[in-house]
CSV table of C-alpha atoms in Angstrom, one decimal:
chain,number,residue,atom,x,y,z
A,1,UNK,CA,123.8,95.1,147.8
A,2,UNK,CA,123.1,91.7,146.0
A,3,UNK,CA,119.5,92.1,147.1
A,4,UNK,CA,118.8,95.8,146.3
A,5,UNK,CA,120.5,94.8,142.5
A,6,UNK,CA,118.0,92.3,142.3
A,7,UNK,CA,114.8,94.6,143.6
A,8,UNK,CA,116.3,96.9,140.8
A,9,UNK,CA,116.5,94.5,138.4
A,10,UNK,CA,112.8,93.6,139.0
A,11,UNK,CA,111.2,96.7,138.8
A,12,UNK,CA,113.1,98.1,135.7
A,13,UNK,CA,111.7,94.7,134.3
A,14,UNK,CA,107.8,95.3,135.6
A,15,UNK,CA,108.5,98.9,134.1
A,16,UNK,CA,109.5,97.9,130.8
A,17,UNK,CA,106.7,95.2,130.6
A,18,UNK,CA,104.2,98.2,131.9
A,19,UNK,CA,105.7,100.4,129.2
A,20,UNK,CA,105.2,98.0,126.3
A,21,UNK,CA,101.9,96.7,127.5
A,22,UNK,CA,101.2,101.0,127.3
A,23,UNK,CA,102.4,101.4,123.9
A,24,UNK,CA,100.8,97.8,122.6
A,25,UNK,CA,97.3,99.7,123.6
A,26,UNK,CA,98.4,102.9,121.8
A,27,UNK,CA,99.4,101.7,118.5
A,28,UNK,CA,96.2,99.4,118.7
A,29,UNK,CA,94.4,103.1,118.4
A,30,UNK,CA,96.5,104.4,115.9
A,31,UNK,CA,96.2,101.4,113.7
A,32,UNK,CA,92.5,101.5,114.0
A,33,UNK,CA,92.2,105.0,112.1
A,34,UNK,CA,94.5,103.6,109.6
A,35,UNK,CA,94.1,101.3,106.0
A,36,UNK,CA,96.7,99.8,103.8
A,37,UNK,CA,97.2,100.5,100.0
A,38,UNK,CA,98.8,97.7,97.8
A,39,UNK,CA,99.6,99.4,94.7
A,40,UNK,CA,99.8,96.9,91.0
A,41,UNK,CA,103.3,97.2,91.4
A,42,UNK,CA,103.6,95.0,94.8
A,43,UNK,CA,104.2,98.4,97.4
A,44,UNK,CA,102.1,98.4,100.4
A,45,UNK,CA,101.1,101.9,101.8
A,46,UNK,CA,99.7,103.2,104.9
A,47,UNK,CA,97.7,106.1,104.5
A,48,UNK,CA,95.4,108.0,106.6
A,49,UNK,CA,91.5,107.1,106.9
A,50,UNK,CA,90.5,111.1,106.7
A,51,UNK,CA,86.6,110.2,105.6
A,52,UNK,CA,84.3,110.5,108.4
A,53,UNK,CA,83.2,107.0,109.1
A,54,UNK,CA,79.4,107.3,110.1
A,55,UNK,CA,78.1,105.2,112.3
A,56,UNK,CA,74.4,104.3,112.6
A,57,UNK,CA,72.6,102.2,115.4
A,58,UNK,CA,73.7,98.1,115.1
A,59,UNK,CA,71.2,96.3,113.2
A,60,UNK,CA,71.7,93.7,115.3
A,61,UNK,CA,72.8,93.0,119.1
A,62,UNK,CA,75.4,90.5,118.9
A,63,UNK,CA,77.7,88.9,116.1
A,64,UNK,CA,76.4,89.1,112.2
A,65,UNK,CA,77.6,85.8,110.7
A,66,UNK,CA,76.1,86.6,106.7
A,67,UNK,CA,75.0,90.1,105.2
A,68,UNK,CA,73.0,89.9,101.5
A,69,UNK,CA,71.8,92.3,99.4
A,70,UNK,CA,67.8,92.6,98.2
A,71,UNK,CA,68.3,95.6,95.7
A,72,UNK,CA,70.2,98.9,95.5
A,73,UNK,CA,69.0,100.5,99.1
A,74,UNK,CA,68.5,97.2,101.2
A,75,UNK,CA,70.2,94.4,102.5
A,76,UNK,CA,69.2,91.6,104.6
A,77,UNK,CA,71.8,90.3,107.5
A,78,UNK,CA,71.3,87.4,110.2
A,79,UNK,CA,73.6,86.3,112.9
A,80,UNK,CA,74.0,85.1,116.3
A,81,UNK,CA,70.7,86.9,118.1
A,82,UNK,CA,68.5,84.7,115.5
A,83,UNK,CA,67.0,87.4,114.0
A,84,UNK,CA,66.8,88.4,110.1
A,85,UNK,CA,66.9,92.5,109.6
A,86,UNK,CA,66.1,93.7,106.9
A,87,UNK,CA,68.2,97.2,106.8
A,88,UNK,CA,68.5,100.8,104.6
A,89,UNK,CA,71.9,101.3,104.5
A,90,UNK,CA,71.6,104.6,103.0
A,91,UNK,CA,69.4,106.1,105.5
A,92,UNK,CA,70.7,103.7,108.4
A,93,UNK,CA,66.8,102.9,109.6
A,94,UNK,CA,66.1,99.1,110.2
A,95,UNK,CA,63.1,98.1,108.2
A,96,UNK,CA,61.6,95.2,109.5
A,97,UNK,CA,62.6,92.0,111.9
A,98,UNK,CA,61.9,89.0,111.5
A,99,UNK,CA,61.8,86.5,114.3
A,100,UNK,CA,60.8,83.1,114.1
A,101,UNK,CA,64.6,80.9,114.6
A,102,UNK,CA,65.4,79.1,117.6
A,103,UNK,CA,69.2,79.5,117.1
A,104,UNK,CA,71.6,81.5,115.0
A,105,UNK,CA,71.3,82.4,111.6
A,106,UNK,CA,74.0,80.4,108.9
A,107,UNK,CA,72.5,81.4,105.6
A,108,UNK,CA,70.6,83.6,103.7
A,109,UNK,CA,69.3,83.6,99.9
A,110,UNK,CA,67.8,85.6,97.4
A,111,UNK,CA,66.9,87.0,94.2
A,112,UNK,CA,68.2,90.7,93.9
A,113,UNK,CA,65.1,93.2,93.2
A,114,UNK,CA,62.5,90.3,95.0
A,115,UNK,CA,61.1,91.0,97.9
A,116,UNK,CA,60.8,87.4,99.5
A,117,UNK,CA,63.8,85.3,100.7
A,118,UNK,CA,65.0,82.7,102.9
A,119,UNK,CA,67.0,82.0,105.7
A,120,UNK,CA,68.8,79.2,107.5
A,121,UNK,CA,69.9,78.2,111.0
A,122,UNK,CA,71.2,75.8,113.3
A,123,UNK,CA,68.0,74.7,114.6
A,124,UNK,CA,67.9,73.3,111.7
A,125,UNK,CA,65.4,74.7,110.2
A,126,UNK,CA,64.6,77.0,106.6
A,127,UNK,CA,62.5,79.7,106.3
A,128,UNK,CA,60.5,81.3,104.4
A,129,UNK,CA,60.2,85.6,104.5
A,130,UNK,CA,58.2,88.2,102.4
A,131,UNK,CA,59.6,91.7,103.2
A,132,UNK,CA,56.1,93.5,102.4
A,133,UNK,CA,54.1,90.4,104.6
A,134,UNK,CA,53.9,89.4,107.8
A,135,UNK,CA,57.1,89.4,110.2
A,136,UNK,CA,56.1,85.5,110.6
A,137,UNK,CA,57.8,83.1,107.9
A,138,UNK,CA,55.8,82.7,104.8
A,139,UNK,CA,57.2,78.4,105.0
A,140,UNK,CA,58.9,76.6,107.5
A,141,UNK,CA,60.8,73.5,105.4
A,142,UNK,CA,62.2,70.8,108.0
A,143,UNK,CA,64.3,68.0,106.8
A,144,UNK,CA,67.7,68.1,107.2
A,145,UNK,CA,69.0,66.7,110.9
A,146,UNK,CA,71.8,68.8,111.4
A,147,UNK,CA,72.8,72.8,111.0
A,148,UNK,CA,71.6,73.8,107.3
A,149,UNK,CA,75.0,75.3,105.9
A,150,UNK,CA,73.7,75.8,102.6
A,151,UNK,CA,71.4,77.7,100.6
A,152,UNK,CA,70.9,78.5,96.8
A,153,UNK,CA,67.2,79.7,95.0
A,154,UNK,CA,66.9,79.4,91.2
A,155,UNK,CA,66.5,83.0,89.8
A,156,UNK,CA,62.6,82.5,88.8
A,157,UNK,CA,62.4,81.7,92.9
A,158,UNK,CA,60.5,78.0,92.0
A,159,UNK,CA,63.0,76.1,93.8
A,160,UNK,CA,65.4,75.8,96.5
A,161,UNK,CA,68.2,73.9,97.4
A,162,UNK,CA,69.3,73.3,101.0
A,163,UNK,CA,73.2,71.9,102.4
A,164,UNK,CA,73.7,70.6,105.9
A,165,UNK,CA,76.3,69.0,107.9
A,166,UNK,CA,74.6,65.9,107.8
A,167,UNK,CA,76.1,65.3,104.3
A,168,UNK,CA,72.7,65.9,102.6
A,169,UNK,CA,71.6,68.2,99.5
A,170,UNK,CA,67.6,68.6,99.5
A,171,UNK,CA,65.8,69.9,96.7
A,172,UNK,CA,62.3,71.7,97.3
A,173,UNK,CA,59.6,72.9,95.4
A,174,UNK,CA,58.8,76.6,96.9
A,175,UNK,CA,55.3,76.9,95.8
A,176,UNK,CA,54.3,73.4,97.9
A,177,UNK,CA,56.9,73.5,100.2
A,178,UNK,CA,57.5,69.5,99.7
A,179,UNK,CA,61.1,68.1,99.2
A,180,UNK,CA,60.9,66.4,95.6
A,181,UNK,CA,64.7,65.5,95.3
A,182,UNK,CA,67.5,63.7,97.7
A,183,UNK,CA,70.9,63.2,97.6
A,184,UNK,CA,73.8,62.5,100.4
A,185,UNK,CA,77.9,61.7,99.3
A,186,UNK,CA,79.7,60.4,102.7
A,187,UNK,CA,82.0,63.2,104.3
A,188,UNK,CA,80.4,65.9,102.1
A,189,UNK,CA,80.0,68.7,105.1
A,190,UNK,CA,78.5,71.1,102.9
A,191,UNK,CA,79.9,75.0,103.5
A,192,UNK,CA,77.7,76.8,100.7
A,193,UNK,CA,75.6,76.4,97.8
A,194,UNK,CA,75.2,78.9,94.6
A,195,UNK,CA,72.9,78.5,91.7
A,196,UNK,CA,74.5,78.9,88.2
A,197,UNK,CA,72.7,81.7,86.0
A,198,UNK,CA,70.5,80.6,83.4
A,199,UNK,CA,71.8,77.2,83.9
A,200,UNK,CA,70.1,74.1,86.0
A,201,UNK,CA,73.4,73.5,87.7
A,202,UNK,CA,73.9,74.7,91.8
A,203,UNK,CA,78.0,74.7,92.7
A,204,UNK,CA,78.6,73.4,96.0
A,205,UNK,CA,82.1,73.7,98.4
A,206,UNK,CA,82.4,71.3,101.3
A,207,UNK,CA,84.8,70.6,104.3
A,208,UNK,CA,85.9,67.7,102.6
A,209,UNK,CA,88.1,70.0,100.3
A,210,UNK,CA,86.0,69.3,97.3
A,211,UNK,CA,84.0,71.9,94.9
A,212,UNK,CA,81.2,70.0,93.4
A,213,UNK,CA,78.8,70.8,90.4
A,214,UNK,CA,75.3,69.1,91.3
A,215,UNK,CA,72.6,68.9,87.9
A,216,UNK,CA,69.7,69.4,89.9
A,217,UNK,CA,67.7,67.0,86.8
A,218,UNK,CA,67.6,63.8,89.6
A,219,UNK,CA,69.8,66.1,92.0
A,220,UNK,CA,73.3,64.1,90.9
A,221,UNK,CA,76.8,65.3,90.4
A,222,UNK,CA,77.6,66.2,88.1
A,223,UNK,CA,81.8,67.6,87.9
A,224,UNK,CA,83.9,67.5,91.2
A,225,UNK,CA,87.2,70.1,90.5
A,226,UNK,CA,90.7,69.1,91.2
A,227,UNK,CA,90.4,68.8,95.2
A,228,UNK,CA,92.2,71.4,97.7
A,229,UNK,CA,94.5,71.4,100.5
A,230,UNK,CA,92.3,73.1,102.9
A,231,UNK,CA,88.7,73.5,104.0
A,232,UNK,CA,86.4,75.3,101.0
A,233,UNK,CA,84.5,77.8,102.8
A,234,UNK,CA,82.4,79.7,100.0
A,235,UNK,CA,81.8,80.0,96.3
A,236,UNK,CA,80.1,82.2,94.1
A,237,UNK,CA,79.1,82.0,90.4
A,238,UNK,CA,80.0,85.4,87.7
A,239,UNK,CA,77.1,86.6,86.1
A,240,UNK,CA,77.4,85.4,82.7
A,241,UNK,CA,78.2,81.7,84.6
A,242,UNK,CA,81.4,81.0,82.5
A,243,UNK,CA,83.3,81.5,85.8
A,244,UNK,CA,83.5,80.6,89.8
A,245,UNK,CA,85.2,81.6,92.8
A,246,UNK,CA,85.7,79.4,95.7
A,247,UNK,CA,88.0,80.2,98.9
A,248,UNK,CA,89.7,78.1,101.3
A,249,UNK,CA,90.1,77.7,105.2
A,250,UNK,CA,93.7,78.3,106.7
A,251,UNK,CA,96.2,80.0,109.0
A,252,UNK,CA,99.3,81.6,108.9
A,253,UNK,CA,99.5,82.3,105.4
A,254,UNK,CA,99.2,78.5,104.6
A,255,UNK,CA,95.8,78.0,102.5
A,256,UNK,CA,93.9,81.2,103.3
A,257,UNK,CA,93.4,81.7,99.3
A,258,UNK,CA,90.7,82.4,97.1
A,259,UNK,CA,90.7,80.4,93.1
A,260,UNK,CA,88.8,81.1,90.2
A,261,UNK,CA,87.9,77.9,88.1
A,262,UNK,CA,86.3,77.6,84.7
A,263,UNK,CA,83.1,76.6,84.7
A,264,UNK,CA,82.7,76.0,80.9
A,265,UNK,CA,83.8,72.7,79.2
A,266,UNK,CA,87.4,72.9,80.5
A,267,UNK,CA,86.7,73.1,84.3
A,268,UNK,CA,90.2,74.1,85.1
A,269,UNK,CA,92.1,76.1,87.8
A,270,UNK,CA,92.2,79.6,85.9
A,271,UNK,CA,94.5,81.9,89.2
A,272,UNK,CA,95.1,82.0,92.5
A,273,UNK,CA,94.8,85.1,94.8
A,274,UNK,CA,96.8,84.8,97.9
A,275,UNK,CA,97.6,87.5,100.5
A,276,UNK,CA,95.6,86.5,103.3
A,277,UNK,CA,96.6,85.0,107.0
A,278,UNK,CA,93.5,83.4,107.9
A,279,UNK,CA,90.8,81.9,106.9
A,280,UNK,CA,89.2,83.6,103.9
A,281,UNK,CA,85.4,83.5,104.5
A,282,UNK,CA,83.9,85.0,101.4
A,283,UNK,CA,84.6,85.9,98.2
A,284,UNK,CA,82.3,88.1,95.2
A,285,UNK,CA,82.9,88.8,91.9
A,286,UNK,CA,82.9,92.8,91.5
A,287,UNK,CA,80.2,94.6,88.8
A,288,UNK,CA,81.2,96.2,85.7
A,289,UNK,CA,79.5,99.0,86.5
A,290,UNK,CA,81.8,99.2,89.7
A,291,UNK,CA,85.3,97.6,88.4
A,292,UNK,CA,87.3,99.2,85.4
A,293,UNK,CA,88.7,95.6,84.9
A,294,UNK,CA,87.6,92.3,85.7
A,295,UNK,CA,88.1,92.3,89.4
A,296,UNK,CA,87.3,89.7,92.6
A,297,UNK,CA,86.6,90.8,96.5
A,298,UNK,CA,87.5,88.6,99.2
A,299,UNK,CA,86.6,89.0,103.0
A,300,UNK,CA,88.7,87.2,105.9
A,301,UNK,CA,89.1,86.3,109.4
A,302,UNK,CA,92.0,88.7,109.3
A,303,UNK,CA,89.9,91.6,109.4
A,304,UNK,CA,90.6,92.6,105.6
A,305,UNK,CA,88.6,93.2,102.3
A,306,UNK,CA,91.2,92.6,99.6
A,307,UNK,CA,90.2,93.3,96.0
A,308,UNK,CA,92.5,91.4,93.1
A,309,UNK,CA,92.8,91.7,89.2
A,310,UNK,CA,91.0,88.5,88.5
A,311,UNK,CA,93.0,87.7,85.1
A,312,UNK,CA,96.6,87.7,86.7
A,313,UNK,CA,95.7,87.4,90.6
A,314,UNK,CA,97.6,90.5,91.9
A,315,UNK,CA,96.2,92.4,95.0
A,316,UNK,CA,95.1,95.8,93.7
A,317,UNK,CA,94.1,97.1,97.2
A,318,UNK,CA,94.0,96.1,100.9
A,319,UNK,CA,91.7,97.0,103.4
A,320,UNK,CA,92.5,96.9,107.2
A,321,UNK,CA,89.0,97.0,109.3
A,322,UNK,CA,90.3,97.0,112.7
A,323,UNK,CA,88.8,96.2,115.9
A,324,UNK,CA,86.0,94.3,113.4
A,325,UNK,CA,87.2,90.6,114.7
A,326,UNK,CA,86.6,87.7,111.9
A,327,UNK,CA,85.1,88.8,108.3
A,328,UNK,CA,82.2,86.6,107.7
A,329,UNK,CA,80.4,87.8,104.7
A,330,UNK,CA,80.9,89.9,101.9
A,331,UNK,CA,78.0,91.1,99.4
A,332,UNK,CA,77.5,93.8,96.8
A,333,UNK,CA,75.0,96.7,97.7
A,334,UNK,CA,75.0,98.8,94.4
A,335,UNK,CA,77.5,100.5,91.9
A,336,UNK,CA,80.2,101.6,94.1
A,337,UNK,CA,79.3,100.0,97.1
A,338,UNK,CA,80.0,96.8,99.1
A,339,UNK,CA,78.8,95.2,102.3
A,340,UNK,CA,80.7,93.5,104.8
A,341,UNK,CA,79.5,91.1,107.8
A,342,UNK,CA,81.7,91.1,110.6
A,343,UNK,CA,82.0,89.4,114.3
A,344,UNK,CA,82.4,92.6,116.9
A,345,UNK,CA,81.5,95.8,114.9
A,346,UNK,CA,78.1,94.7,113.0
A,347,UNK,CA,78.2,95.9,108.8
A,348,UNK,CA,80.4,97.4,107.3
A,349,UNK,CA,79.4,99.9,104.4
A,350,UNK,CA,82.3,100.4,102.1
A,351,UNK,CA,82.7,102.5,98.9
A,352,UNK,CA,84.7,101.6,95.8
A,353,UNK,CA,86.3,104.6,94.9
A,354,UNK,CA,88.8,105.9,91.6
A,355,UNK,CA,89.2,109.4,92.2
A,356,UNK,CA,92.7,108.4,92.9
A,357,UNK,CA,93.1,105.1,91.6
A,358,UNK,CA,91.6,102.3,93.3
A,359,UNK,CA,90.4,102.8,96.3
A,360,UNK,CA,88.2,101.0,99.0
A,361,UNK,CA,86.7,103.1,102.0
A,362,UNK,CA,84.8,102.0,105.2
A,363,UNK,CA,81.7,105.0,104.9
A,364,UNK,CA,79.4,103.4,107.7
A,365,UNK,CA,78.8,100.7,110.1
A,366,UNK,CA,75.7,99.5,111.5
């Protein structure tokens, strides 16, 4: 009897553990069809995702790792199959390929409405594309001896400025392709670069915590902000350059938070947006022709696009994309749209939307 109560015992276990394993998978289904709202007043709900979600053939055959915008109908993307694709995300057609990397792609730049930009990769290399040239790269600047990690054209597209891993900011004159400025800070693992508007300043975040404002007259620092507890992964400049967003490495809850700083004569810590459980990856600062208040978007390797009041740091709505794997990138298409890079489901198209209050939808992946 002892060993028939323990044969029981054993199956009613494998059964339950059978049963759960069953019902893990199905609400893994469920959830995927499903977003989450966070209303001003702090109460999360789960509604329904009733839009049909189109989905057009991947622009690319493997992970994207950063997704940028060249004007109202096309975006560029690059990723782990080394290519650059230039994409219409409103008819879903790929425009052109570019080949010419011998690794992944880190980093792209460029100036909205141009049709030439750059890209950057682990082998160390930056290139150089024209969208109506050839598919080969217009330059090929070599210089750094590790991965380039960051990137960041001045808006009349006469110079470039290029990060790395190996602690090194280069400076480069576009039109000769010759490097006319260097500068390396120990430790500084650079994570991105972004050129301030109208300004000849380029804001830098690092894996050495630090945010730091570079004058690129003799390529020197020129402010470092109050230093963070975790990793700085991104940054990105407002429009009028009075302000800038940086975000920050994490797990857990711990770090995992975007900041806005003042970039004027104060240079202070203005808010905090936290919410996130991992690593946030990007962050953009929304249009006024999109938000009806000042408003930030942050993407994360929890899967979810948050968008936050920026003057008081509340989360005015969350957005689940399941099944997508780490959020790498995060860009503004147009008005009411915003594209998001992932690791297992390609772009994201999603919609900004106040029919009923804030909303965010995912429209279309590709």
């Amino acid at each position: 009897m002892l060993l028939f109560h323990c044969l029981w015992k054993g199956a009613l276990q494998k059964i339950s553990c059978h049963f759960c394993a069953v019902m893990g998978k199905l609400q893994s289904k469920l959830k995927h069809s499903t977003y989450k709202y966070s209303r001003p007043d702090g109460i999360i709900e789960e509604r329904i995702q009733t839009k049909t979600l189109q989905e057009y053939s991947p622009a690319h055959a493997d992970s994207v790792f950063v997704v940028a915008a060249l004007n109202s109908e096309l975006c560029i993307s690059g990723g782990k199959d080394k290519t650059v694709v230039a994409y219409n995300w409103k008819t879903g057609n790929v425009v052109k390929r570019f080949k010419g990397h011998e690794r992944e792609i880190t980093k792209l730049a460029c100036i909205p409405r141009s049709s030439q930009f750059f890209s950057a990769s682990r082998d160390r290399m930056v290139m150089m594309w024209d969208l109506h040239g050839s598919s080969q790269p217009r330059q090929q600047l070599a210089g750094h001896d590790m991965v380039v990690t960051g990137l960041a054209v001045s808006p009349d597209l006469t110079q470039l400025c290029t990060g790395s891993r190996d602690n090194t900011l280069l400076l480069w004159d576009v039109g000769t392709g010759q490097c006319v400025e260097k500068a390396c800070i120990s430790r500084n693992l650079v994570t991105h670069l972004c050129w301030v508007p109208k300004e000849p300043y380029i804001l830098q975040t690092s894996e050495d915590k630090s945010i730091r404002l570079w004058d690129i007259r003799g390529l020197q620092v020129a402010h470092v902000f109050p230093p963070k507890q975790h990793i700085q992964t991104y940054c990105e400049v407002s429009v009028d350059g009075h302000k800038c967003v940086s975000c920050s490495s994490g797990f857990g809850g711990e770090g995992c938070e975007a900041t806005l700083w003042d970039l004027r004569q104060t240079r202070n810590r203005i808010c905090e947006y936290k919410g996130h459980c991992h690593t946030v990856a990007s962050c953009v600062f929304l249009p006024k022709t999109l938000a009806l208040m000042p408003m930030i978007a942050t993407s994360s390797h929890d899967s979810m696009v948050k968008i936050w009041n920026q003057d008081t740091g509340a989360c005015l709505f969350t957005l689940s994309l399941d099944g997508s794997g780490p959020l790498t990138s995060l860009a503004v298409g147009d008005t009411s749209s915003l594209l998001c890079a992932s690791f297992n489901r390609g772009i994201h198209l999603l919609r900004v939307d106040h029919s009923r209050g804030l909303e965010l939808q995912e429209v279309a992946t590709f």
